[in-house]
């Protein structure tokens, strides 16, 4: 039930009532920066206790401080999602601190801008280890906890490059395609346990990753932003644009949505004008 003060005089809940995840516990990977950080902060503003997991421990601590400064509850977890022991510990520490785990946002990711001819074997393996295996590892420890608790929701970060191809990002695009189908496989396997599994497919978003892409391609960031704004809405996504979509997928508003890729890309995927 929404709080009485969360309703406007006409009885409608206000968009910014801040209570959509009240009583929930969320674990967010890649939460030190970009989309993960914005989503962790939004989850906390909506009432969730948030475990802030990242291999960047200082960045995770800063995100947790921002949550606590705004009156929320946070836990810092230094965690490399490519390591099974780290993922197991992340789930255990979350449950120990907050007594439950209702929402897992598998968001940590990396990109290497190269063709197959230019991608080193090490970069190929690392891209799949972070972007795909990391989701498998975090989920394998989370699903039993959610199932015991009567259900939960998992949101994976894919990309619009999990649905269409693009230039000079072969390992990344292959990994994000895998995330989209892993999401569907997990949705089928765990629906009966009350666990919904969806993925968000962002278009280009103004984060450290996009800056790194510009650098890898030898472009200025301004040129990158201009190219990334080539969509019907004429701008690059903000991290909050993506976080709001993740909140919707993670929350009860999406109660009958599972196995779905949600494209949040300013219409880029709609096609050519
Ligand atoms: P970002 O670089 O700002 O954040 C990524 C975070 O993941 C960082 O804090 C980093 O430390 C963390 N991370 C990387 N490897 C990790 C590991 N092994 N273990 C734990 N944490 C690790 O980038 P972002 O743009 O916010 O990216 C978040 C997700 O969004 C990624 O999965 C990315 O592929 C996806 N995405 C981004 C864009 C974009 O344009 N920025 C577009 C589509 C999808």
PDB file of C-alpha atoms and ligand atoms in Angstrom:
ATOM      1  CA  UNK A   1       0.000   0.000   0.000  1.00  0.00           C
ATOM      2  CA  UNK A   2       1.327   3.452  -0.835  1.00  0.00           C
ATOM      3  CA  UNK A   3       1.667   5.920   2.015  1.00  0.00           C
ATOM      4  CA  UNK A   4      -1.175   8.351   2.365  1.00  0.00           C
ATOM      5  CA  UNK A   5       1.176  11.247   1.583  1.00  0.00           C
ATOM      6  CA  UNK A   6       2.274   9.526  -1.643  1.00  0.00           C
ATOM      7  CA  UNK A   7      -1.096  10.265  -3.199  1.00  0.00           C
ATOM      8  CA  UNK A   8      -2.128  13.425  -4.938  1.00  0.00           C
ATOM      9  CA  UNK A   9      -5.587  14.892  -4.189  1.00  0.00           C
ATOM     10  CA  UNK A  10      -7.114  12.907  -7.082  1.00  0.00           C
ATOM     11  CA  UNK A  11      -5.879   9.672  -5.496  1.00  0.00           C
ATOM     12  CA  UNK A  12      -3.182   8.925  -8.076  1.00  0.00           C
ATOM     13  CA  UNK A  13       0.264   7.947  -6.891  1.00  0.00           C
ATOM     14  CA  UNK A  14       2.844  10.565  -7.734  1.00  0.00           C
ATOM     15  CA  UNK A  15       5.681   9.464  -9.983  1.00  0.00           C
ATOM     16  CA  UNK A  16       8.255  10.598  -7.445  1.00  0.00           C
ATOM     17  CA  UNK A  17       6.660   9.086  -4.365  1.00  0.00           C
ATOM     18  CA  UNK A  18       9.895   7.319  -3.500  1.00  0.00           C
ATOM     19  CA  UNK A  19       8.271   4.134  -2.265  1.00  0.00           C
ATOM     20  CA  UNK A  20       8.131   1.782  -5.196  1.00  0.00           C
ATOM     21  CA  UNK A  21      10.753  -0.567  -3.705  1.00  0.00           C
ATOM     22  CA  UNK A  22       9.952  -0.099  -0.037  1.00  0.00           C
ATOM     23  CA  UNK A  23      10.931  -3.217   1.930  1.00  0.00           C
ATOM     24  CA  UNK A  24      12.991  -4.642  -0.933  1.00  0.00           C
ATOM     25  CA  UNK A  25      16.648  -5.632  -0.946  1.00  0.00           C
ATOM     26  CA  UNK A  26      18.628  -5.110  -4.157  1.00  0.00           C
ATOM     27  CA  UNK A  27      22.104  -6.144  -5.273  1.00  0.00           C
ATOM     28  CA  UNK A  28      23.595  -4.072  -8.101  1.00  0.00           C
ATOM     29  CA  UNK A  29      26.819  -4.992  -9.916  1.00  0.00           C
ATOM     30  CA  UNK A  30      28.914  -2.386 -11.676  1.00  0.00           C
ATOM     31  CA  UNK A  31      27.424   0.038  -9.163  1.00  0.00           C
ATOM     32  CA  UNK A  32      30.502   2.258  -8.803  1.00  0.00           C
ATOM     33  CA  UNK A  33      29.894   4.085 -12.068  1.00  0.00           C
ATOM     34  CA  UNK A  34      27.476   5.023 -14.825  1.00  0.00           C
ATOM     35  CA  UNK A  35      24.226   3.085 -15.233  1.00  0.00           C
ATOM     36  CA  UNK A  36      24.832   0.871 -12.190  1.00  0.00           C
ATOM     37  CA  UNK A  37      25.510   3.816  -9.886  1.00  0.00           C
ATOM     38  CA  UNK A  38      22.463   5.755 -11.089  1.00  0.00           C
ATOM     39  CA  UNK A  39      20.270   2.675 -10.675  1.00  0.00           C
ATOM     40  CA  UNK A  40      21.604   1.894  -7.192  1.00  0.00           C
ATOM     41  CA  UNK A  41      20.824   5.477  -6.139  1.00  0.00           C
ATOM     42  CA  UNK A  42      17.348   5.344  -7.698  1.00  0.00           C
ATOM     43  CA  UNK A  43      16.563   1.972  -6.078  1.00  0.00           C
ATOM     44  CA  UNK A  44      17.569   3.462  -2.718  1.00  0.00           C
ATOM     45  CA  UNK A  45      15.438   6.581  -3.277  1.00  0.00           C
ATOM     46  CA  UNK A  46      12.537   4.212  -3.957  1.00  0.00           C
ATOM     47  CA  UNK A  47      13.052   2.593  -0.578  1.00  0.00           C
ATOM     48  CA  UNK A  48      15.259  -0.446  -1.277  1.00  0.00           C
ATOM     49  CA  UNK A  49      18.281  -1.399   0.807  1.00  0.00           C
ATOM     50  CA  UNK A  50      21.048  -1.659  -1.800  1.00  0.00           C
ATOM     51  CA  UNK A  51      24.209  -3.769  -1.919  1.00  0.00           C
ATOM     52  CA  UNK A  52      26.619  -1.787  -4.083  1.00  0.00           C
ATOM     53  CA  UNK A  53      28.976  -4.266  -5.770  1.00  0.00           C
ATOM     54  CA  UNK A  54      31.907  -3.423  -7.998  1.00  0.00           C
ATOM     55  CA  UNK A  55      35.513  -4.422  -8.531  1.00  0.00           C
ATOM     56  CA  UNK A  56      36.237  -0.691  -7.973  1.00  0.00           C
ATOM     57  CA  UNK A  57      35.937  -0.706  -4.179  1.00  0.00           C
ATOM     58  CA  UNK A  58      36.511   3.046  -3.784  1.00  0.00           C
ATOM     59  CA  UNK A  59      33.866   3.849  -6.376  1.00  0.00           C
ATOM     60  CA  UNK A  60      31.440   1.457  -4.696  1.00  0.00           C
ATOM     61  CA  UNK A  61      32.115   3.100  -1.331  1.00  0.00           C
ATOM     62  CA  UNK A  62      31.446   6.540  -2.846  1.00  0.00           C
ATOM     63  CA  UNK A  63      28.147   5.345  -4.326  1.00  0.00           C
ATOM     64  CA  UNK A  64      27.159   3.838  -0.958  1.00  0.00           C
ATOM     65  CA  UNK A  65      28.020   7.132   0.773  1.00  0.00           C
ATOM     66  CA  UNK A  66      25.814   9.001  -1.696  1.00  0.00           C
ATOM     67  CA  UNK A  67      22.949   6.631  -0.873  1.00  0.00           C
ATOM     68  CA  UNK A  68      23.453   7.036   2.870  1.00  0.00           C
ATOM     69  CA  UNK A  69      23.821  10.820   2.605  1.00  0.00           C
ATOM     70  CA  UNK A  70      20.383  10.847   0.962  1.00  0.00           C
ATOM     71  CA  UNK A  71      18.953   8.846   3.863  1.00  0.00           C
ATOM     72  CA  UNK A  72      19.094   5.394   2.246  1.00  0.00           C
ATOM     73  CA  UNK A  73      20.597   2.061   3.305  1.00  0.00           C
ATOM     74  CA  UNK A  74      23.635   0.683   1.481  1.00  0.00           C
ATOM     75  CA  UNK A  75      26.288  -2.016   1.764  1.00  0.00           C
ATOM     76  CA  UNK A  76      29.637  -1.895  -0.067  1.00  0.00           C
ATOM     77  CA  UNK A  77      30.798  -5.127  -1.679  1.00  0.00           C
ATOM     78  CA  UNK A  78      34.182  -5.277  -3.418  1.00  0.00           C
ATOM     79  CA  UNK A  79      33.519  -7.939  -6.017  1.00  0.00           C
ATOM     80  CA  UNK A  80      34.895  -9.141  -9.329  1.00  0.00           C
ATOM     81  CA  UNK A  81      31.945 -10.741 -11.112  1.00  0.00           C
ATOM     82  CA  UNK A  82      34.251 -13.061 -13.072  1.00  0.00           C
ATOM     83  CA  UNK A  83      35.147 -14.871  -9.811  1.00  0.00           C
ATOM     84  CA  UNK A  84      32.749 -17.403  -8.389  1.00  0.00           C
ATOM     85  CA  UNK A  85      33.956 -16.923  -4.810  1.00  0.00           C
ATOM     86  CA  UNK A  86      33.367 -13.150  -5.031  1.00  0.00           C
ATOM     87  CA  UNK A  87      29.850 -13.648  -6.368  1.00  0.00           C
ATOM     88  CA  UNK A  88      29.006 -16.187  -3.672  1.00  0.00           C
ATOM     89  CA  UNK A  89      30.309 -13.771  -1.006  1.00  0.00           C
ATOM     90  CA  UNK A  90      28.379 -10.841  -2.513  1.00  0.00           C
ATOM     91  CA  UNK A  91      25.101 -12.727  -2.196  1.00  0.00           C
ATOM     92  CA  UNK A  92      25.939 -14.026   1.283  1.00  0.00           C
ATOM     93  CA  UNK A  93      26.939 -10.584   2.587  1.00  0.00           C
ATOM     94  CA  UNK A  94      23.785  -9.023   1.146  1.00  0.00           C
ATOM     95  CA  UNK A  95      21.544 -11.574   2.834  1.00  0.00           C
ATOM     96  CA  UNK A  96      23.516 -11.309   6.072  1.00  0.00           C
ATOM     97  CA  UNK A  97      23.164  -7.513   6.128  1.00  0.00           C
ATOM     98  CA  UNK A  98      19.581  -7.149   4.943  1.00  0.00           C
ATOM     99  CA  UNK A  99      18.016 -10.596   5.631  1.00  0.00           C
ATOM    100  CA  UNK A 100      16.724 -11.048   2.054  1.00  0.00           C
ATOM    101  CA  UNK A 101      17.479 -10.541  -1.635  1.00  0.00           C
ATOM    102  CA  UNK A 102      14.605  -9.541  -3.900  1.00  0.00           C
ATOM    103  CA  UNK A 103      16.278  -7.747  -6.833  1.00  0.00           C
ATOM    104  CA  UNK A 104      19.512  -8.553  -8.681  1.00  0.00           C
ATOM    105  CA  UNK A 105      20.727  -6.057 -11.286  1.00  0.00           C
ATOM    106  CA  UNK A 106      23.483  -7.787 -13.282  1.00  0.00           C
ATOM    107  CA  UNK A 107      24.994  -4.699 -14.857  1.00  0.00           C
ATOM    108  CA  UNK A 108      28.821  -4.858 -14.714  1.00  0.00           C
ATOM    109  CA  UNK A 109      30.243  -4.753 -18.212  1.00  0.00           C
ATOM    110  CA  UNK A 110      33.220  -3.840 -20.370  1.00  0.00           C
ATOM    111  CA  UNK A 111      33.724  -3.088 -24.052  1.00  0.00           C
ATOM    112  CA  UNK A 112      36.578  -3.537 -26.492  1.00  0.00           C
ATOM    113  CA  UNK A 113      36.106  -1.680 -29.777  1.00  0.00           C
ATOM    114  CA  UNK A 114      37.709  -3.999 -32.337  1.00  0.00           C
ATOM    115  CA  UNK A 115      36.891  -6.374 -35.194  1.00  0.00           C
ATOM    116  CA  UNK A 116      37.515 -10.098 -34.772  1.00  0.00           C
ATOM    117  CA  UNK A 117      40.747  -9.631 -36.693  1.00  0.00           C
ATOM    118  CA  UNK A 118      41.926  -7.026 -34.158  1.00  0.00           C
ATOM    119  CA  UNK A 119      40.578  -8.577 -30.955  1.00  0.00           C
ATOM    120  CA  UNK A 120      43.164 -10.380 -28.839  1.00  0.00           C
ATOM    121  CA  UNK A 121      42.190 -13.731 -27.358  1.00  0.00           C
ATOM    122  CA  UNK A 122      42.654 -12.204 -23.911  1.00  0.00           C
ATOM    123  CA  UNK A 123      40.205  -9.375 -24.685  1.00  0.00           C
ATOM    124  CA  UNK A 124      37.686 -11.825 -26.162  1.00  0.00           C
ATOM    125  CA  UNK A 125      37.822 -14.000 -23.042  1.00  0.00           C
ATOM    126  CA  UNK A 126      37.656 -11.052 -20.641  1.00  0.00           C
ATOM    127  CA  UNK A 127      34.651  -9.546 -22.454  1.00  0.00           C
ATOM    128  CA  UNK A 128      32.722 -12.809 -22.143  1.00  0.00           C
ATOM    129  CA  UNK A 129      33.936 -13.372 -18.566  1.00  0.00           C
ATOM    130  CA  UNK A 130      32.586 -10.024 -17.361  1.00  0.00           C
ATOM    131  CA  UNK A 131      29.541  -9.541 -19.596  1.00  0.00           C
ATOM    132  CA  UNK A 132      28.191 -13.118 -19.698  1.00  0.00           C
ATOM    133  CA  UNK A 133      29.868 -15.365 -17.137  1.00  0.00           C
ATOM    134  CA  UNK A 134      29.448 -12.649 -14.497  1.00  0.00           C
ATOM    135  CA  UNK A 135      25.671 -12.842 -14.940  1.00  0.00           C
ATOM    136  CA  UNK A 136      25.745 -16.639 -14.706  1.00  0.00           C
ATOM    137  CA  UNK A 137      27.856 -16.572 -11.527  1.00  0.00           C
ATOM    138  CA  UNK A 138      25.846 -13.908  -9.702  1.00  0.00           C
ATOM    139  CA  UNK A 139      22.581 -15.558 -10.729  1.00  0.00           C
ATOM    140  CA  UNK A 140      23.576 -19.090  -9.716  1.00  0.00           C
ATOM    141  CA  UNK A 141      24.067 -17.896  -6.144  1.00  0.00           C
ATOM    142  CA  UNK A 142      21.034 -15.605  -6.152  1.00  0.00           C
ATOM    143  CA  UNK A 143      18.339 -17.844  -7.633  1.00  0.00           C
ATOM    144  CA  UNK A 144      18.231 -20.334  -4.709  1.00  0.00           C
ATOM    145  CA  UNK A 145      17.969 -17.448  -2.218  1.00  0.00           C
ATOM    146  CA  UNK A 146      15.137 -15.828  -4.187  1.00  0.00           C
ATOM    147  CA  UNK A 147      13.375 -19.173  -4.632  1.00  0.00           C
ATOM    148  CA  UNK A 148      13.503 -19.824  -0.873  1.00  0.00           C
ATOM    149  CA  UNK A 149      12.127 -16.318  -0.293  1.00  0.00           C
ATOM    150  CA  UNK A 150       9.154 -16.891  -2.615  1.00  0.00           C
ATOM    151  CA  UNK A 151      10.511 -15.130  -5.718  1.00  0.00           C
ATOM    152  CA  UNK A 152      12.320 -12.061  -6.974  1.00  0.00           C
ATOM    153  CA  UNK A 153      13.384 -10.200 -10.071  1.00  0.00           C
ATOM    154  CA  UNK A 154      16.605 -10.214 -12.040  1.00  0.00           C
ATOM    155  CA  UNK A 155      17.470  -7.533 -14.588  1.00  0.00           C
ATOM    156  CA  UNK A 156      20.478  -8.074 -16.848  1.00  0.00           C
ATOM    157  CA  UNK A 157      22.144  -5.260 -18.765  1.00  0.00           C
ATOM    158  CA  UNK A 158      22.358  -6.215 -22.431  1.00  0.00           C
ATOM    159  CA  UNK A 159      22.511  -3.494 -25.116  1.00  0.00           C
ATOM    160  CA  UNK A 160      20.762  -2.555 -28.335  1.00  0.00           C
ATOM    161  CA  UNK A 161      23.955  -4.169 -29.655  1.00  0.00           C
ATOM    162  CA  UNK A 162      22.574  -7.430 -28.293  1.00  0.00           C
ATOM    163  CA  UNK A 163      19.819  -7.213 -30.888  1.00  0.00           C
ATOM    164  CA  UNK A 164      21.573  -5.743 -33.945  1.00  0.00           C
ATOM    165  CA  UNK A 165      25.164  -5.656 -35.141  1.00  0.00           C
ATOM    166  CA  UNK A 166      27.522  -2.713 -35.339  1.00  0.00           C
ATOM    167  CA  UNK A 167      31.060  -1.838 -36.365  1.00  0.00           C
ATOM    168  CA  UNK A 168      34.261  -2.686 -34.501  1.00  0.00           C
ATOM    169  CA  UNK A 169      32.789  -4.230 -31.364  1.00  0.00           C
ATOM    170  CA  UNK A 170      32.678  -7.933 -32.283  1.00  0.00           C
ATOM    171  CA  UNK A 171      33.316  -9.519 -28.871  1.00  0.00           C
ATOM    172  CA  UNK A 172      31.022  -7.021 -27.121  1.00  0.00           C
ATOM    173  CA  UNK A 173      28.139  -7.534 -29.564  1.00  0.00           C
ATOM    174  CA  UNK A 174      28.491 -11.319 -29.369  1.00  0.00           C
ATOM    175  CA  UNK A 175      28.491 -11.108 -25.559  1.00  0.00           C
ATOM    176  CA  UNK A 176      25.393  -8.895 -25.432  1.00  0.00           C
ATOM    177  CA  UNK A 177      23.550 -11.184 -27.864  1.00  0.00           C
ATOM    178  CA  UNK A 178      24.343 -13.955 -25.386  1.00  0.00           C
ATOM    179  CA  UNK A 179      22.915 -11.857 -22.544  1.00  0.00           C
ATOM    180  CA  UNK A 180      19.592 -11.449 -24.365  1.00  0.00           C
ATOM    181  CA  UNK A 181      19.173 -15.206 -24.835  1.00  0.00           C
ATOM    182  CA  UNK A 182      20.560 -16.073 -21.394  1.00  0.00           C
ATOM    183  CA  UNK A 183      17.836 -13.788 -20.035  1.00  0.00           C
ATOM    184  CA  UNK A 184      15.146 -15.756 -21.885  1.00  0.00           C
ATOM    185  CA  UNK A 185      16.593 -19.098 -20.767  1.00  0.00           C
ATOM    186  CA  UNK A 186      16.642 -17.970 -17.133  1.00  0.00           C
ATOM    187  CA  UNK A 187      13.087 -16.612 -17.386  1.00  0.00           C
ATOM    188  CA  UNK A 188      11.871 -20.021 -18.564  1.00  0.00           C
ATOM    189  CA  UNK A 189      13.770 -21.979 -15.932  1.00  0.00           C
ATOM    190  CA  UNK A 190      12.863 -19.886 -12.901  1.00  0.00           C
ATOM    191  CA  UNK A 191       9.399 -18.496 -13.592  1.00  0.00           C
ATOM    192  CA  UNK A 192       7.803 -21.295 -11.583  1.00  0.00           C
ATOM    193  CA  UNK A 193       9.826 -20.156  -8.560  1.00  0.00           C
ATOM    194  CA  UNK A 194       8.335 -16.665  -8.904  1.00  0.00           C
ATOM    195  CA  UNK A 195      11.488 -15.173 -10.376  1.00  0.00           C
ATOM    196  CA  UNK A 196      11.111 -12.772 -13.312  1.00  0.00           C
ATOM    197  CA  UNK A 197      14.188 -12.263 -15.496  1.00  0.00           C
ATOM    198  CA  UNK A 198      14.426  -9.443 -18.030  1.00  0.00           C
ATOM    199  CA  UNK A 199      17.121  -7.410 -19.695  1.00  0.00           C
ATOM    200  CA  UNK A 200      17.511  -3.746 -20.488  1.00  0.00           C
ATOM    201  CA  UNK A 201      18.985  -2.865 -23.877  1.00  0.00           C
ATOM    202  CA  UNK A 202      20.380   0.662 -23.622  1.00  0.00           C
ATOM    203  CA  UNK A 203      21.508   2.700 -26.553  1.00  0.00           C
ATOM    204  CA  UNK A 204      24.585   4.898 -26.235  1.00  0.00           C
ATOM    205  CA  UNK A 205      24.635   6.350 -22.725  1.00  0.00           C
ATOM    206  CA  UNK A 206      26.814   9.129 -21.347  1.00  0.00           C
ATOM    207  CA  UNK A 207      29.151   7.128 -19.076  1.00  0.00           C
ATOM    208  CA  UNK A 208      32.807   6.266 -18.593  1.00  0.00           C
ATOM    209  CA  UNK A 209      32.279   3.375 -21.004  1.00  0.00           C
ATOM    210  CA  UNK A 210      31.266   5.696 -23.845  1.00  0.00           C
ATOM    211  CA  UNK A 211      34.301   7.891 -23.111  1.00  0.00           C
ATOM    212  CA  UNK A 212      36.491   4.802 -23.255  1.00  0.00           C
ATOM    213  CA  UNK A 213      34.963   3.858 -26.608  1.00  0.00           C
ATOM    214  CA  UNK A 214      35.826   7.296 -28.024  1.00  0.00           C
ATOM    215  CA  UNK A 215      39.369   6.839 -26.787  1.00  0.00           C
ATOM    216  CA  UNK A 216      39.665   3.325 -28.228  1.00  0.00           C
ATOM    217  CA  UNK A 217      38.380   4.571 -31.605  1.00  0.00           C
ATOM    218  CA  UNK A 218      40.667   7.630 -31.540  1.00  0.00           C
ATOM    219  CA  UNK A 219      37.704  10.038 -31.632  1.00  0.00           C
ATOM    220  CA  UNK A 220      37.018  13.114 -29.512  1.00  0.00           C
ATOM    221  CA  UNK A 221      34.213  12.643 -26.982  1.00  0.00           C
ATOM    222  CA  UNK A 222      32.285  15.473 -28.641  1.00  0.00           C
ATOM    223  CA  UNK A 223      32.378  13.624 -31.961  1.00  0.00           C
ATOM    224  CA  UNK A 224      31.275  10.440 -30.198  1.00  0.00           C
ATOM    225  CA  UNK A 225      28.343  12.243 -28.562  1.00  0.00           C
ATOM    226  CA  UNK A 226      27.279  13.730 -31.904  1.00  0.00           C
ATOM    227  CA  UNK A 227      27.296  10.272 -33.524  1.00  0.00           C
ATOM    228  CA  UNK A 228      25.492   8.760 -30.545  1.00  0.00           C
ATOM    229  CA  UNK A 229      22.734  11.379 -30.849  1.00  0.00           C
ATOM    230  CA  UNK A 230      21.727  10.046 -34.264  1.00  0.00           C
ATOM    231  CA  UNK A 231      18.348   8.712 -33.139  1.00  0.00           C
ATOM    232  CA  UNK A 232      14.767  10.048 -33.278  1.00  0.00           C
ATOM    233  CA  UNK A 233      15.096  11.818 -29.911  1.00  0.00           C
ATOM    234  CA  UNK A 234      18.339  13.444 -31.046  1.00  0.00           C
ATOM    235  CA  UNK A 235      20.403  12.927 -27.910  1.00  0.00           C
ATOM    236  CA  UNK A 236      22.486  10.411 -26.048  1.00  0.00           C
ATOM    237  CA  UNK A 237      20.877   8.627 -23.060  1.00  0.00           C
ATOM    238  CA  UNK A 238      21.523   9.796 -19.522  1.00  0.00           C
ATOM    239  CA  UNK A 239      22.167   7.190 -16.852  1.00  0.00           C
ATOM    240  CA  UNK A 240      18.826   8.155 -15.289  1.00  0.00           C
ATOM    241  CA  UNK A 241      17.002   7.343 -18.550  1.00  0.00           C
ATOM    242  CA  UNK A 242      18.273   3.783 -18.208  1.00  0.00           C
ATOM    243  CA  UNK A 243      17.875   3.561 -14.420  1.00  0.00           C
ATOM    244  CA  UNK A 244      14.159   4.423 -14.663  1.00  0.00           C
ATOM    245  CA  UNK A 245      13.625   1.573 -17.146  1.00  0.00           C
ATOM    246  CA  UNK A 246      15.488  -0.826 -14.856  1.00  0.00           C
ATOM    247  CA  UNK A 247      13.336   0.316 -11.931  1.00  0.00           C
ATOM    248  CA  UNK A 248      10.229  -0.473 -13.948  1.00  0.00           C
ATOM    249  CA  UNK A 249      11.467  -3.950 -14.881  1.00  0.00           C
ATOM    250  CA  UNK A 250      12.556  -4.654 -11.297  1.00  0.00           C
ATOM    251  CA  UNK A 251       9.355  -3.441  -9.660  1.00  0.00           C
ATOM    252  CA  UNK A 252       5.806  -4.681  -9.349  1.00  0.00           C
ATOM    253  CA  UNK A 253       4.686  -2.505 -12.281  1.00  0.00           C
ATOM    254  CA  UNK A 254       6.238  -5.207 -14.509  1.00  0.00           C
ATOM    255  CA  UNK A 255       4.600  -8.091 -12.613  1.00  0.00           C
ATOM    256  CA  UNK A 256       3.745 -10.096 -15.782  1.00  0.00           C
ATOM    257  CA  UNK A 257       6.887  -9.260 -17.755  1.00  0.00           C
ATOM    258  CA  UNK A 258       9.591 -11.899 -18.007  1.00  0.00           C
ATOM    259  CA  UNK A 259      12.108 -12.973 -20.638  1.00  0.00           C
ATOM    260  CA  UNK A 260      11.817  -9.559 -22.267  1.00  0.00           C
ATOM    261  CA  UNK A 261      14.454  -7.275 -23.707  1.00  0.00           C
ATOM    262  CA  UNK A 262      13.444  -3.643 -23.043  1.00  0.00           C
ATOM    263  CA  UNK A 263      15.042  -1.344 -25.611  1.00  0.00           C
ATOM    264  CA  UNK A 264      15.852   2.113 -24.190  1.00  0.00           C
ATOM    265  CA  UNK A 265      17.686   3.859 -26.999  1.00  0.00           C
ATOM    266  CA  UNK A 266      15.824   7.004 -28.031  1.00  0.00           C
ATOM    267  CA  UNK A 267      14.368   5.116 -31.000  1.00  0.00           C
ATOM    268  CA  UNK A 268      17.681   4.144 -32.611  1.00  0.00           C
ATOM    269  CA  UNK A 269      16.378   0.605 -33.182  1.00  0.00           C
ATOM    270  CA  UNK A 270      13.189   1.899 -34.792  1.00  0.00           C
ATOM    271  CA  UNK A 271      15.023   2.025 -38.101  1.00  0.00           C
ATOM    272  CA  UNK A 272      16.424   4.517 -40.545  1.00  0.00           C
ATOM    273  CA  UNK A 273      14.495   7.752 -41.205  1.00  0.00           C
TER     274      UNK A 273
HETATM  275  P1  LIG B   1      30.809   2.211 -16.701  1.00  0.00           P
HETATM  276  O1  LIG B   1      32.178   1.905 -17.199  1.00  0.00           O
HETATM  277  O2  LIG B   1      30.490   3.584 -16.254  1.00  0.00           O
HETATM  278  O3  LIG B   1      30.425   1.216 -15.522  1.00  0.00           O
HETATM  279  C1  LIG B   1      30.761  -0.143 -15.553  1.00  0.00           C
HETATM  280  C2  LIG B   1      31.059  -0.604 -14.140  1.00  0.00           C
HETATM  281  O4  LIG B   1      31.306  -2.022 -14.163  1.00  0.00           O
HETATM  282  C3  LIG B   1      32.327   0.054 -13.556  1.00  0.00           C
HETATM  283  O5  LIG B   1      32.062   0.589 -12.272  1.00  0.00           O
HETATM  284  C4  LIG B   1      33.331  -1.089 -13.485  1.00  0.00           C
HETATM  285  O6  LIG B   1      34.254  -0.983 -12.407  1.00  0.00           O
HETATM  286  C5  LIG B   1      32.389  -2.286 -13.301  1.00  0.00           C
HETATM  287  N1  LIG B   1      33.042  -3.543 -13.676  1.00  0.00           N
HETATM  288  C6  LIG B   1      33.727  -3.826 -14.807  1.00  0.00           C
HETATM  289  N2  LIG B   1      34.220  -5.073 -14.747  1.00  0.00           N
HETATM  290  C7  LIG B   1      33.822  -5.584 -13.553  1.00  0.00           C
HETATM  291  C8  LIG B   1      34.034  -6.827 -12.908  1.00  0.00           C
HETATM  292  N3  LIG B   1      34.769  -7.804 -13.474  1.00  0.00           N
HETATM  293  N4  LIG B   1      33.481  -7.030 -11.693  1.00  0.00           N
HETATM  294  C9  LIG B   1      32.750  -6.056 -11.094  1.00  0.00           C
HETATM  295  N5  LIG B   1      32.544  -4.844 -11.651  1.00  0.00           N
HETATM  296  C10 LIG B   1      33.078  -4.624 -12.863  1.00  0.00           C
HETATM  297  O7  LIG B   1      29.860   1.767 -17.887  1.00  0.00           O
HETATM  298  P2  LIG B   1      28.270   1.835 -18.108  1.00  0.00           P
HETATM  299  O8  LIG B   1      28.067   2.466 -19.407  1.00  0.00           O
HETATM  300  O9  LIG B   1      27.553   2.317 -16.915  1.00  0.00           O
HETATM  301  O10 LIG B   1      27.992   0.275 -18.306  1.00  0.00           O
HETATM  302  C11 LIG B   1      27.076  -0.459 -17.524  1.00  0.00           C
HETATM  303  C12 LIG B   1      26.450  -1.547 -18.386  1.00  0.00           C
HETATM  304  O11 LIG B   1      25.703  -0.916 -19.429  1.00  0.00           O
HETATM  305  C13 LIG B   1      27.453  -2.451 -19.084  1.00  0.00           C
HETATM  306  O12 LIG B   1      26.995  -3.789 -19.031  1.00  0.00           O
HETATM  307  C14 LIG B   1      27.453  -1.942 -20.503  1.00  0.00           C
HETATM  308  O13 LIG B   1      27.831  -2.931 -21.423  1.00  0.00           O
HETATM  309  C15 LIG B   1      26.013  -1.527 -20.669  1.00  0.00           C
HETATM  310  N6  LIG B   1      25.745  -0.592 -21.756  1.00  0.00           N
HETATM  311  C16 LIG B   1      26.330   0.626 -21.785  1.00  0.00           C
HETATM  312  C17 LIG B   1      26.056   1.474 -22.847  1.00  0.00           C
HETATM  313  C18 LIG B   1      26.704   2.845 -22.944  1.00  0.00           C
HETATM  314  O14 LIG B   1      26.596   3.470 -24.022  1.00  0.00           O
HETATM  315  N7  LIG B   1      27.322   3.359 -21.909  1.00  0.00           N
HETATM  316  C19 LIG B   1      25.167   1.074 -23.875  1.00  0.00           C
HETATM  317  C20 LIG B   1      24.587  -0.175 -23.792  1.00  0.00           C
HETATM  318  C21 LIG B   1      24.878  -1.007 -22.717  1.00  0.00           C
END
